[in-house]
mmCIF file of C-alpha atoms and ligand atoms in Angstrom:
data_model
loop_
_atom_site.group_PDB
_atom_site.id
_atom_site.type_symbol
_atom_site.label_atom_id
_atom_site.label_comp_id
_atom_site.label_asym_id
_atom_site.label_seq_id
_atom_site.Cartn_x
_atom_site.Cartn_y
_atom_site.Cartn_z
ATOM 1 C CA MET D 1 0.018 -0.047 -0.032
ATOM 2 C CA LYS D 2 1.185 3.493 -0.921
ATOM 3 C CA LEU D 3 -0.052 6.710 0.878
ATOM 4 C CA LEU D 4 -1.523 9.361 -1.489
ATOM 5 C CA ASP D 5 0.335 12.164 0.390
ATOM 6 C CA GLY D 6 -1.684 15.260 0.216
ATOM 7 C CA LYS D 7 0.928 17.198 2.201
ATOM 8 C CA LEU D 8 3.725 16.221 -0.119
ATOM 9 C CA ILE D 9 1.791 17.093 -3.306
ATOM 10 C CA ALA D 10 0.279 20.256 -1.733
ATOM 11 C CA ASP D 11 3.787 21.519 -0.843
ATOM 12 C CA GLN D 12 5.012 20.773 -4.377
ATOM 13 C CA ILE D 13 2.195 22.824 -5.859
ATOM 14 C CA LYS D 14 2.650 25.700 -3.318
ATOM 15 C CA THR D 15 6.271 25.937 -4.396
ATOM 16 C CA GLU D 16 5.217 25.988 -8.082
ATOM 17 C CA ILE D 17 2.617 28.673 -7.325
ATOM 18 C CA ALA D 18 5.152 30.839 -5.286
ATOM 19 C CA LYS D 19 7.621 30.656 -8.108
ATOM 20 C CA GLU D 20 5.029 31.894 -10.629
ATOM 21 C CA VAL D 21 3.831 34.661 -8.250
ATOM 22 C CA ARG D 22 7.431 35.881 -8.137
ATOM 23 C CA GLU D 23 8.247 35.599 -11.710
ATOM 24 C CA GLN D 24 4.898 36.512 -13.420
ATOM 25 C CA PHE D 25 3.643 39.241 -10.982
ATOM 26 C CA ILE D 26 6.154 40.600 -8.414
ATOM 27 C CA ASP D 27 9.284 40.787 -10.825
ATOM 28 C CA LYS D 28 7.037 42.477 -13.396
ATOM 29 C CA GLY D 29 5.831 45.100 -10.987
ATOM 30 C CA LEU D 30 2.300 43.673 -10.835
ATOM 31 C CA GLU D 31 0.279 43.079 -7.673
ATOM 32 C CA ALA D 32 0.240 39.613 -6.329
ATOM 33 C CA PRO D 33 -3.016 37.583 -6.816
ATOM 34 C CA HIS D 34 -5.599 38.444 -4.214
ATOM 35 C CA LEU D 35 -7.953 36.106 -2.682
ATOM 36 C CA ALA D 36 -10.814 37.349 -0.415
ATOM 37 C CA ALA D 37 -13.059 35.336 1.880
ATOM 38 C CA VAL D 38 -16.454 36.283 3.246
ATOM 39 C CA LEU D 39 -17.066 34.875 6.738
ATOM 40 C CA VAL D 40 -20.473 35.046 8.290
ATOM 41 C CA GLY D 41 -20.832 34.233 11.976
ATOM 42 C CA GLU D 42 -18.352 32.358 14.045
ATOM 43 C CA ASP D 43 -18.815 28.618 13.278
ATOM 44 C CA PRO D 44 -15.587 27.178 14.558
ATOM 45 C CA ALA D 45 -14.967 24.826 11.405
ATOM 46 C CA SER D 46 -15.546 27.851 9.075
ATOM 47 C CA VAL D 47 -13.162 30.057 11.130
ATOM 48 C CA THR D 48 -10.558 27.294 10.975
ATOM 49 C CA TYR D 49 -10.922 26.829 7.236
ATOM 50 C CA VAL D 50 -10.676 30.635 6.576
ATOM 51 C CA THR D 51 -7.592 30.938 8.831
ATOM 52 C CA ALA D 52 -6.031 27.976 6.936
ATOM 53 C CA LYS D 53 -6.639 29.713 3.603
ATOM 54 C CA GLU D 54 -5.002 32.971 4.881
ATOM 55 C CA LYS D 55 -1.972 31.021 5.983
ATOM 56 C CA ALA D 56 -1.703 29.271 2.672
ATOM 57 C CA CYS D 57 -2.073 32.539 0.791
ATOM 58 C CA ALA D 58 0.874 33.987 2.809
ATOM 59 C CA GLU D 59 2.991 30.966 2.058
ATOM 60 C CA VAL D 60 2.743 31.431 -1.738
ATOM 61 C CA GLY D 61 2.873 35.277 -1.606
ATOM 62 C CA PHE D 62 -0.856 36.107 -2.425
ATOM 63 C CA ILE D 63 -2.549 38.926 -0.885
ATOM 64 C CA SER D 64 -5.545 37.767 1.177
ATOM 65 C CA SER D 65 -8.349 39.536 3.010
ATOM 66 C CA VAL D 66 -11.301 38.337 5.093
ATOM 67 C CA TYR D 67 -14.695 40.186 5.285
ATOM 68 C CA ARG D 68 -16.251 39.297 8.549
ATOM 69 C CA TYR D 69 -19.963 39.688 9.331
ATOM 70 C CA PRO D 70 -22.182 38.824 12.240
ATOM 71 C CA ALA D 71 -24.401 35.704 11.911
ATOM 72 C CA ASN D 72 -27.548 38.106 11.857
ATOM 73 C CA ILE D 73 -26.449 39.993 8.721
ATOM 74 C CA SER D 74 -29.384 40.262 6.318
ATOM 75 C CA GLU D 75 -29.423 38.501 2.987
ATOM 76 C CA ASP D 76 -29.751 41.906 1.202
ATOM 77 C CA LYS D 77 -26.668 43.253 2.935
ATOM 78 C CA LEU D 78 -24.657 40.122 2.091
ATOM 79 C CA LEU D 79 -25.762 40.502 -1.608
ATOM 80 C CA GLU D 80 -24.384 44.068 -1.502
ATOM 81 C CA VAL D 81 -21.077 42.687 -0.196
ATOM 82 C CA ILE D 82 -20.979 40.290 -3.106
ATOM 83 C CA ASP D 83 -21.708 43.148 -5.580
ATOM 84 C CA PHE D 84 -18.805 45.118 -3.888
ATOM 85 C CA LEU D 85 -16.366 42.250 -4.256
ATOM 86 C CA ASN D 86 -17.451 41.526 -7.938
ATOM 87 C CA ALA D 87 -16.717 45.187 -8.794
ATOM 88 C CA ASP D 88 -13.535 45.491 -6.900
ATOM 89 C CA PRO D 89 -10.582 45.308 -9.567
ATOM 90 C CA GLU D 90 -8.064 44.599 -6.799
ATOM 91 C CA ILE D 91 -9.732 41.276 -5.771
ATOM 92 C CA ASP D 92 -9.007 38.424 -8.256
ATOM 93 C CA GLY D 93 -11.326 35.821 -6.681
ATOM 94 C CA PHE D 94 -13.347 35.238 -3.631
ATOM 95 C CA ILE D 95 -15.233 32.615 -1.694
ATOM 96 C CA VAL D 96 -18.276 32.869 0.536
ATOM 97 C CA GLN D 97 -17.577 30.386 3.373
ATOM 98 C CA VAL D 98 -20.424 27.978 3.759
ATOM 99 C CA PRO D 99 -22.690 26.956 5.571
ATOM 100 C CA LEU D 100 -24.312 30.310 5.852
ATOM 101 C CA PRO D 101 -26.989 30.967 8.600
ATOM 102 C CA GLY D 102 -30.389 29.547 7.929
ATOM 103 C CA HIS D 103 -32.133 32.823 7.123
ATOM 104 C CA ILE D 104 -29.866 33.402 4.098
ATOM 105 C CA ASP D 105 -30.504 31.515 0.739
ATOM 106 C CA GLU D 106 -27.035 29.980 -0.024
ATOM 107 C CA GLN D 107 -27.943 29.343 -3.726
ATOM 108 C CA LYS D 108 -29.049 33.022 -4.206
ATOM 109 C CA ILE D 109 -25.729 34.367 -2.701
ATOM 110 C CA ILE D 110 -23.733 31.877 -4.858
ATOM 111 C CA ALA D 111 -25.574 32.837 -8.032
ATOM 112 C CA ARG D 112 -24.814 36.415 -7.333
ATOM 113 C CA ILE D 113 -20.966 35.917 -7.530
ATOM 114 C CA ASP D 114 -19.291 36.876 -10.785
ATOM 115 C CA PRO D 115 -18.444 33.452 -12.356
ATOM 116 C CA ARG D 116 -14.953 34.862 -13.267
ATOM 117 C CA LYS D 117 -14.289 35.412 -9.508
ATOM 118 C CA ASP D 118 -16.038 32.276 -8.325
ATOM 119 C CA ILE D 119 -12.819 30.402 -7.261
ATOM 120 C CA ASP D 120 -14.844 27.825 -5.236
ATOM 121 C CA GLY D 121 -16.489 26.811 -8.434
ATOM 122 C CA PHE D 122 -19.905 26.808 -7.011
ATOM 123 C CA HIS D 123 -21.671 29.094 -9.422
ATOM 124 C CA PRO D 124 -24.098 27.286 -11.807
ATOM 125 C CA VAL D 125 -22.113 28.711 -14.812
ATOM 126 C CA ASN D 126 -19.001 27.072 -13.566
ATOM 127 C CA ILE D 127 -20.673 23.799 -12.717
ATOM 128 C CA GLY D 128 -22.350 23.821 -16.171
ATOM 129 C CA LYS D 129 -19.040 24.441 -17.868
ATOM 130 C CA MET D 130 -17.433 21.704 -15.869
ATOM 131 C CA VAL D 131 -20.102 19.236 -17.152
ATOM 132 C CA LEU D 132 -19.400 20.442 -20.739
ATOM 133 C CA ASN D 133 -15.680 20.111 -20.312
ATOM 134 C CA GLN D 134 -15.023 23.830 -20.907
ATOM 135 C CA PRO D 135 -12.500 26.042 -19.135
ATOM 136 C CA CYS D 136 -14.019 26.855 -15.757
ATOM 137 C CA PHE D 137 -13.334 26.988 -12.025
ATOM 138 C CA VAL D 138 -13.719 23.383 -10.636
ATOM 139 C CA SER D 139 -14.495 23.352 -7.016
ATOM 140 C CA ALA D 140 -11.570 22.821 -4.787
ATOM 141 C CA THR D 141 -12.135 19.316 -3.158
ATOM 142 C CA PRO D 142 -12.946 17.423 -6.420
ATOM 143 C CA MET D 143 -10.185 19.330 -8.119
ATOM 144 C CA GLY D 144 -7.715 18.247 -5.387
ATOM 145 C CA ILE D 145 -8.816 14.660 -5.739
ATOM 146 C CA MET D 146 -8.149 14.686 -9.481
ATOM 147 C CA THR D 147 -4.848 16.376 -8.921
ATOM 148 C CA LEU D 148 -3.785 13.670 -6.436
ATOM 149 C CA LEU D 149 -4.659 10.928 -8.966
ATOM 150 C CA GLU D 150 -2.803 12.711 -11.741
ATOM 151 C CA ARG D 151 0.327 13.468 -9.666
ATOM 152 C CA TYR D 152 0.597 9.797 -8.617
ATOM 153 C CA ASN D 153 0.077 8.697 -12.173
ATOM 154 C CA ILE D 154 -3.036 6.811 -11.430
ATOM 155 C CA ASP D 155 -4.762 6.341 -14.713
ATOM 156 C CA VAL D 156 -8.566 6.527 -14.522
ATOM 157 C CA THR D 157 -9.218 5.475 -18.062
ATOM 158 C CA GLY D 158 -11.492 2.385 -18.229
ATOM 159 C CA LYS D 159 -11.407 2.008 -14.413
ATOM 160 C CA ASN D 160 -14.428 1.081 -12.501
ATOM 161 C CA CYS D 161 -14.903 4.131 -10.176
ATOM 162 C CA VAL D 162 -17.401 4.246 -7.371
ATOM 163 C CA VAL D 163 -18.285 7.474 -5.529
ATOM 164 C CA LEU D 164 -20.076 7.220 -2.223
ATOM 165 C CA GLY D 165 -21.968 10.437 -1.566
ATOM 166 C CA ARG D 166 -23.528 12.898 -4.066
ATOM 167 C CA SER D 167 -23.141 16.315 -2.396
ATOM 168 C CA HIS D 168 -22.991 19.367 -4.686
ATOM 169 C CA ASN D 169 -19.521 20.288 -3.505
ATOM 170 C CA VAL D 170 -17.821 16.795 -3.552
ATOM 171 C CA GLY D 171 -19.496 13.635 -4.623
ATOM 172 C CA THR D 172 -21.435 14.772 -7.786
ATOM 173 C CA PRO D 173 -18.597 16.912 -9.295
ATOM 174 C CA VAL D 174 -15.991 14.171 -8.629
ATOM 175 C CA SER D 175 -18.302 11.637 -10.375
ATOM 176 C CA ILE D 176 -18.523 14.001 -13.441
ATOM 177 C CA LEU D 177 -14.714 14.651 -13.480
ATOM 178 C CA LEU D 178 -13.908 10.897 -13.293
ATOM 179 C CA SER D 179 -16.310 10.143 -16.162
ATOM 180 C CA ARG D 180 -15.542 13.146 -18.368
ATOM 181 C CA LYS D 181 -14.139 12.568 -21.793
ATOM 182 C CA SER D 182 -10.716 13.919 -20.857
ATOM 183 C CA LYS D 183 -7.140 12.761 -20.121
ATOM 184 C CA SER D 184 -7.759 12.660 -16.377
ATOM 185 C CA GLY D 185 -11.236 11.117 -16.736
ATOM 186 C CA ASN D 186 -12.653 8.381 -18.957
ATOM 187 C CA GLY D 187 -13.702 6.181 -15.972
ATOM 188 C CA THR D 188 -16.939 4.189 -15.743
ATOM 189 C CA VAL D 189 -18.574 5.699 -12.592
ATOM 190 C CA THR D 190 -21.250 4.598 -10.203
ATOM 191 C CA LEU D 191 -22.652 7.353 -7.823
ATOM 192 C CA CYS D 192 -24.015 6.061 -4.609
ATOM 193 C CA HIS D 193 -26.265 7.848 -1.942
ATOM 194 C CA SER D 194 -28.555 7.042 0.860
ATOM 195 C CA HIS D 195 -31.046 5.285 -1.406
ATOM 196 C CA THR D 196 -28.602 3.015 -3.084
ATOM 197 C CA VAL D 197 -29.428 -0.644 -2.578
ATOM 198 C CA ASN D 198 -26.487 -2.995 -1.754
ATOM 199 C CA ILE D 199 -23.811 -0.415 -1.445
ATOM 200 C CA LYS D 200 -21.301 -2.982 -0.069
ATOM 201 C CA SER D 201 -21.318 -5.064 -3.241
ATOM 202 C CA ILE D 202 -21.033 -2.029 -5.457
ATOM 203 C CA ALA D 203 -18.167 -0.480 -3.376
ATOM 204 C CA SER D 204 -16.316 -3.756 -3.393
ATOM 205 C CA ALA D 205 -16.167 -3.926 -7.204
ATOM 206 C CA ALA D 206 -14.466 -0.475 -7.441
ATOM 207 C CA ASP D 207 -10.986 0.028 -8.839
ATOM 208 C CA ILE D 208 -11.082 3.599 -7.554
ATOM 209 C CA LEU D 209 -13.377 4.299 -4.526
ATOM 210 C CA VAL D 210 -14.115 7.873 -3.566
ATOM 211 C CA VAL D 211 -15.789 8.219 -0.192
ATOM 212 C CA ALA D 212 -17.570 11.502 0.742
ATOM 213 C CA MET D 213 -20.390 10.655 3.093
ATOM 214 C CA GLY D 214 -19.649 12.251 6.352
ATOM 215 C CA LYS D 215 -20.053 8.899 8.195
ATOM 216 C CA LEU D 216 -17.152 8.045 10.433
ATOM 217 C CA GLY D 217 -15.478 4.858 9.644
ATOM 218 C CA PHE D 218 -18.296 3.640 7.250
ATOM 219 C CA VAL D 219 -16.006 1.883 4.748
ATOM 220 C CA THR D 220 -14.585 -1.322 6.119
ATOM 221 C CA ALA D 221 -12.078 -3.729 4.601
ATOM 222 C CA ASP D 222 -14.941 -6.065 3.418
ATOM 223 C CA MET D 223 -16.223 -3.223 1.249
ATOM 224 C CA VAL D 224 -12.928 -2.836 -0.683
ATOM 225 C CA LYS D 225 -11.482 -4.724 -3.519
ATOM 226 C CA GLN D 226 -7.916 -5.954 -3.187
ATOM 227 C CA GLY D 227 -5.609 -3.413 -4.799
ATOM 228 C CA ALA D 228 -8.165 -0.665 -5.082
ATOM 229 C CA VAL D 229 -7.390 3.024 -4.877
ATOM 230 C CA VAL D 230 -9.212 4.566 -1.977
ATOM 231 C CA ILE D 231 -9.845 8.298 -1.571
ATOM 232 C CA ASP D 232 -11.212 9.359 1.815
ATOM 233 C CA VAL D 233 -12.856 12.763 1.808
ATOM 234 C CA GLY D 234 -14.522 12.540 5.299
ATOM 235 C CA ILE D 235 -13.308 14.682 8.141
ATOM 236 C CA HIS D 236 -14.385 13.932 11.728
ATOM 237 C CA ARG D 237 -13.102 15.208 15.148
ATOM 238 C CA VAL D 238 -12.896 12.284 17.473
ATOM 239 C CA PRO D 239 -12.292 12.985 21.190
ATOM 240 C CA ALA D 240 -8.957 11.781 22.201
ATOM 241 C CA THR D 241 -7.061 12.007 25.465
ATOM 242 C CA ASP D 242 -3.497 11.642 24.231
ATOM 243 C CA THR D 243 -3.516 14.748 21.922
ATOM 244 C CA LYS D 244 -2.923 18.406 22.911
ATOM 245 C CA SER D 245 -6.065 19.560 21.129
ATOM 246 C CA GLY D 246 -8.207 16.868 22.798
ATOM 247 C CA PHE D 247 -9.354 15.327 19.519
ATOM 248 C CA ARG D 248 -7.957 13.414 16.585
ATOM 249 C CA LEU D 249 -9.100 13.685 12.917
ATOM 250 C CA LYS D 250 -10.597 10.523 11.280
ATOM 251 C CA GLY D 251 -12.213 9.867 7.936
ATOM 252 C CA ASP D 252 -15.100 7.949 6.432
ATOM 253 C CA VAL D 253 -12.798 4.952 5.922
ATOM 254 C CA LYS D 254 -11.495 2.684 8.577
ATOM 255 C CA PHE D 255 -7.962 3.340 7.670
ATOM 256 C CA ASP D 256 -6.146 0.596 9.667
ATOM 257 C CA GLU D 257 -8.085 -2.307 8.129
ATOM 258 C CA VAL D 258 -8.613 -0.863 4.605
ATOM 259 C CA SER D 259 -5.012 0.245 3.954
ATOM 260 C CA ARG D 260 -3.896 -3.381 4.253
ATOM 261 C CA LYS D 261 -6.022 -4.264 1.248
ATOM 262 C CA CYS D 262 -5.675 -1.360 -1.173
ATOM 263 C CA SER D 263 -2.852 -0.175 -3.454
ATOM 264 C CA TYR D 264 -3.165 3.546 -2.615
ATOM 265 C CA ILE D 265 -5.116 5.365 0.067
ATOM 266 C CA THR D 266 -5.373 8.957 1.320
ATOM 267 C CA PRO D 267 -4.709 9.386 5.086
ATOM 268 C CA VAL D 268 -6.897 11.657 7.312
ATOM 269 C CA PRO D 269 -5.423 14.107 8.158
ATOM 270 C CA GLY D 270 -2.855 14.672 5.462
ATOM 271 C CA GLY D 271 -4.757 13.670 2.292
ATOM 272 C CA VAL D 272 -7.677 15.368 0.642
ATOM 273 C CA GLY D 273 -7.977 18.355 2.974
ATOM 274 C CA LEU D 274 -4.664 19.872 2.207
ATOM 275 C CA MET D 275 -5.315 19.278 -1.508
ATOM 276 C CA THR D 276 -8.607 21.330 -1.184
ATOM 277 C CA ILE D 277 -6.775 24.398 0.021
ATOM 278 C CA VAL D 278 -4.146 24.242 -2.587
ATOM 279 C CA SER D 279 -6.683 23.895 -5.316
ATOM 280 C CA LEU D 280 -8.232 27.051 -4.132
ATOM 281 C CA LEU D 281 -4.890 28.710 -4.582
ATOM 282 C CA GLN D 282 -4.579 27.405 -8.083
ATOM 283 C CA ASN D 283 -7.959 28.816 -8.927
ATOM 284 C CA THR D 284 -6.960 32.153 -7.552
ATOM 285 C CA LEU D 285 -3.938 32.062 -9.762
ATOM 286 C CA LYS D 286 -6.076 31.266 -12.749
ATOM 287 C CA ALA D 287 -8.407 34.129 -11.829
ATOM 288 C CA ALA D 288 -5.452 36.533 -11.538
ATOM 289 C CA LYS D 289 -4.239 35.390 -14.872
ATOM 290 C CA LYS D 290 -7.712 36.000 -16.350
ATOM 291 C CA GLU D 291 -7.704 32.398 -17.658
ATOM 292 C CA ILE D 292 -11.452 31.880 -17.029
ATOM 293 C CA ARG D 293 -13.664 34.216 -18.956
HETATM 294 P P1 NAP H 1 -23.037 15.828 2.578
HETATM 295 O O1 NAP H 1 -23.375 17.172 1.875
HETATM 296 O O2 NAP H 1 -23.537 15.548 3.925
HETATM 297 O O3 NAP H 1 -23.328 14.649 1.642
HETATM 298 C C1 NAP H 1 -23.253 13.257 2.096
HETATM 299 C C2 NAP H 1 -23.633 12.316 1.152
HETATM 300 O O4 NAP H 1 -23.507 10.992 1.571
HETATM 301 C C3 NAP H 1 -25.041 12.429 0.633
HETATM 302 O O5 NAP H 1 -25.164 12.385 -0.849
HETATM 303 C C4 NAP H 1 -25.820 11.322 1.268
HETATM 304 O O6 NAP H 1 -26.821 10.750 0.573
HETATM 305 C C5 NAP H 1 -24.586 10.300 1.318
HETATM 306 N N1 NAP H 1 -24.871 9.375 2.479
HETATM 307 C C6 NAP H 1 -24.936 9.680 3.706
HETATM 308 N N2 NAP H 1 -25.093 8.521 4.472
HETATM 309 C C7 NAP H 1 -25.143 7.485 3.540
HETATM 310 C C8 NAP H 1 -25.309 6.033 3.796
HETATM 311 N N3 NAP H 1 -25.564 5.505 4.947
HETATM 312 N N4 NAP H 1 -25.345 5.312 2.592
HETATM 313 C C9 NAP H 1 -25.128 5.835 1.353
HETATM 314 N N5 NAP H 1 -24.975 7.269 1.214
HETATM 315 C C10 NAP H 1 -24.979 8.116 2.355
HETATM 316 O O7 NAP H 1 -21.508 15.720 2.708
HETATM 317 P P2 NAP H 1 -20.207 16.419 1.968
HETATM 318 O O8 NAP H 1 -20.284 17.895 2.104
HETATM 319 O O9 NAP H 1 -19.988 15.795 0.650
HETATM 320 O O10 NAP H 1 -19.109 16.004 2.973
HETATM 321 C C11 NAP H 1 -18.759 14.581 3.179
HETATM 322 C C12 NAP H 1 -17.614 14.494 4.175
HETATM 323 O O11 NAP H 1 -16.484 15.099 3.659
HETATM 324 C C13 NAP H 1 -17.824 15.226 5.564
HETATM 325 O O12 NAP H 1 -17.197 14.532 6.479
HETATM 326 C C14 NAP H 1 -17.163 16.497 5.291
HETATM 327 O O13 NAP H 1 -16.727 17.063 6.616
HETATM 328 C C15 NAP H 1 -15.951 16.086 4.450
HETATM 329 N N6 NAP H 1 -15.386 17.172 3.549
HETATM 330 C C16 NAP H 1 -14.153 17.237 3.586
HETATM 331 C C17 NAP H 1 -13.548 18.177 2.591
HETATM 332 C C18 NAP H 1 -12.047 18.248 2.583
HETATM 333 O O14 NAP H 1 -11.530 19.141 2.126
HETATM 334 N N7 NAP H 1 -11.370 17.026 2.924
HETATM 335 C C19 NAP H 1 -14.351 19.012 1.876
HETATM 336 C C20 NAP H 1 -15.704 18.862 1.888
HETATM 337 C C21 NAP H 1 -16.191 18.005 2.805
HETATM 338 P P3 NAP H 1 -28.172 11.649 0.124
HETATM 339 O O15 NAP H 1 -27.828 12.597 -0.989
HETATM 340 O O16 NAP H 1 -29.096 10.613 -0.423
HETATM 341 O O17 NAP H 1 -28.559 12.178 1.371
#
């Protein structure tokens, strides 16, 4: 078994981005790419993600800014913030950290983002273009998964791919990317969800198994084919007495037993999570270079 090392690949990509920022922006007297984040409320997971994004921006030489608002901000006021960020020429791309408070229509907010600045790839225009295999911003987690497969030279062509979970931000886009007619795609994909019958037999036939369910330790060794590639997207904080933080991160896959059976596996932590952040940096660079129109 080999680890699909998200830290190693993310660090390589960050080094590549930092070089490009220096050579293509700073040395030419141009402003560095600028990523902005809108943070509504103080949900601890959202605060952690936004902080991690700021840190990653600093590592590659990007400018970053965070627009913080209280959880009771009105939908209209948030739409005004989006309009402001769309119009600000100094901001190349921005994200609105989700989930948003219940009184705000998330889809309405996302639809207001200029697709050319939608570095999360959540806007319907970018999702449509991804389906059509046109240049677009692909959302960060599915993009990070595809990058990991590419950088480890795992060929998807003709493979039996099974995706567990059909969320808009992970499962559904990754199923499209794996099946697209493209160099990194061409797989045969089955997308499973809570209504899927006999998920175990479907999963255990997979050459490539992507798990994005949000169910701690759901995938056990008997659900995995010998030699399969396993991508674990799940992130769970499990209480632990032997760590400083008082918790440990675990995934949707029972790593200890599954890792003995597969050819490649992503660890949690140190796998997909780090690739998600670096993909956002790659999208910001694309936005700054005006590659997506
Ligand atoms: P989500 O929106 O909650 O979607 C979960 C999906 O799993 C749904 O499609 C659901 O089916 C399916 N599902 C749940 N229980 C199931 C069961 N028993 N059998 C079959 N299907 C089942 O989750 P998400 O946003 O994709 O996130 C999934 C996990 O990934 C979470 O742990 C999250 O924290 C993590 N995550 C990690 C990253 C990262 O960067 N590493 C990024 C995003 C998310 P239905 O559609 O039928 O309800």
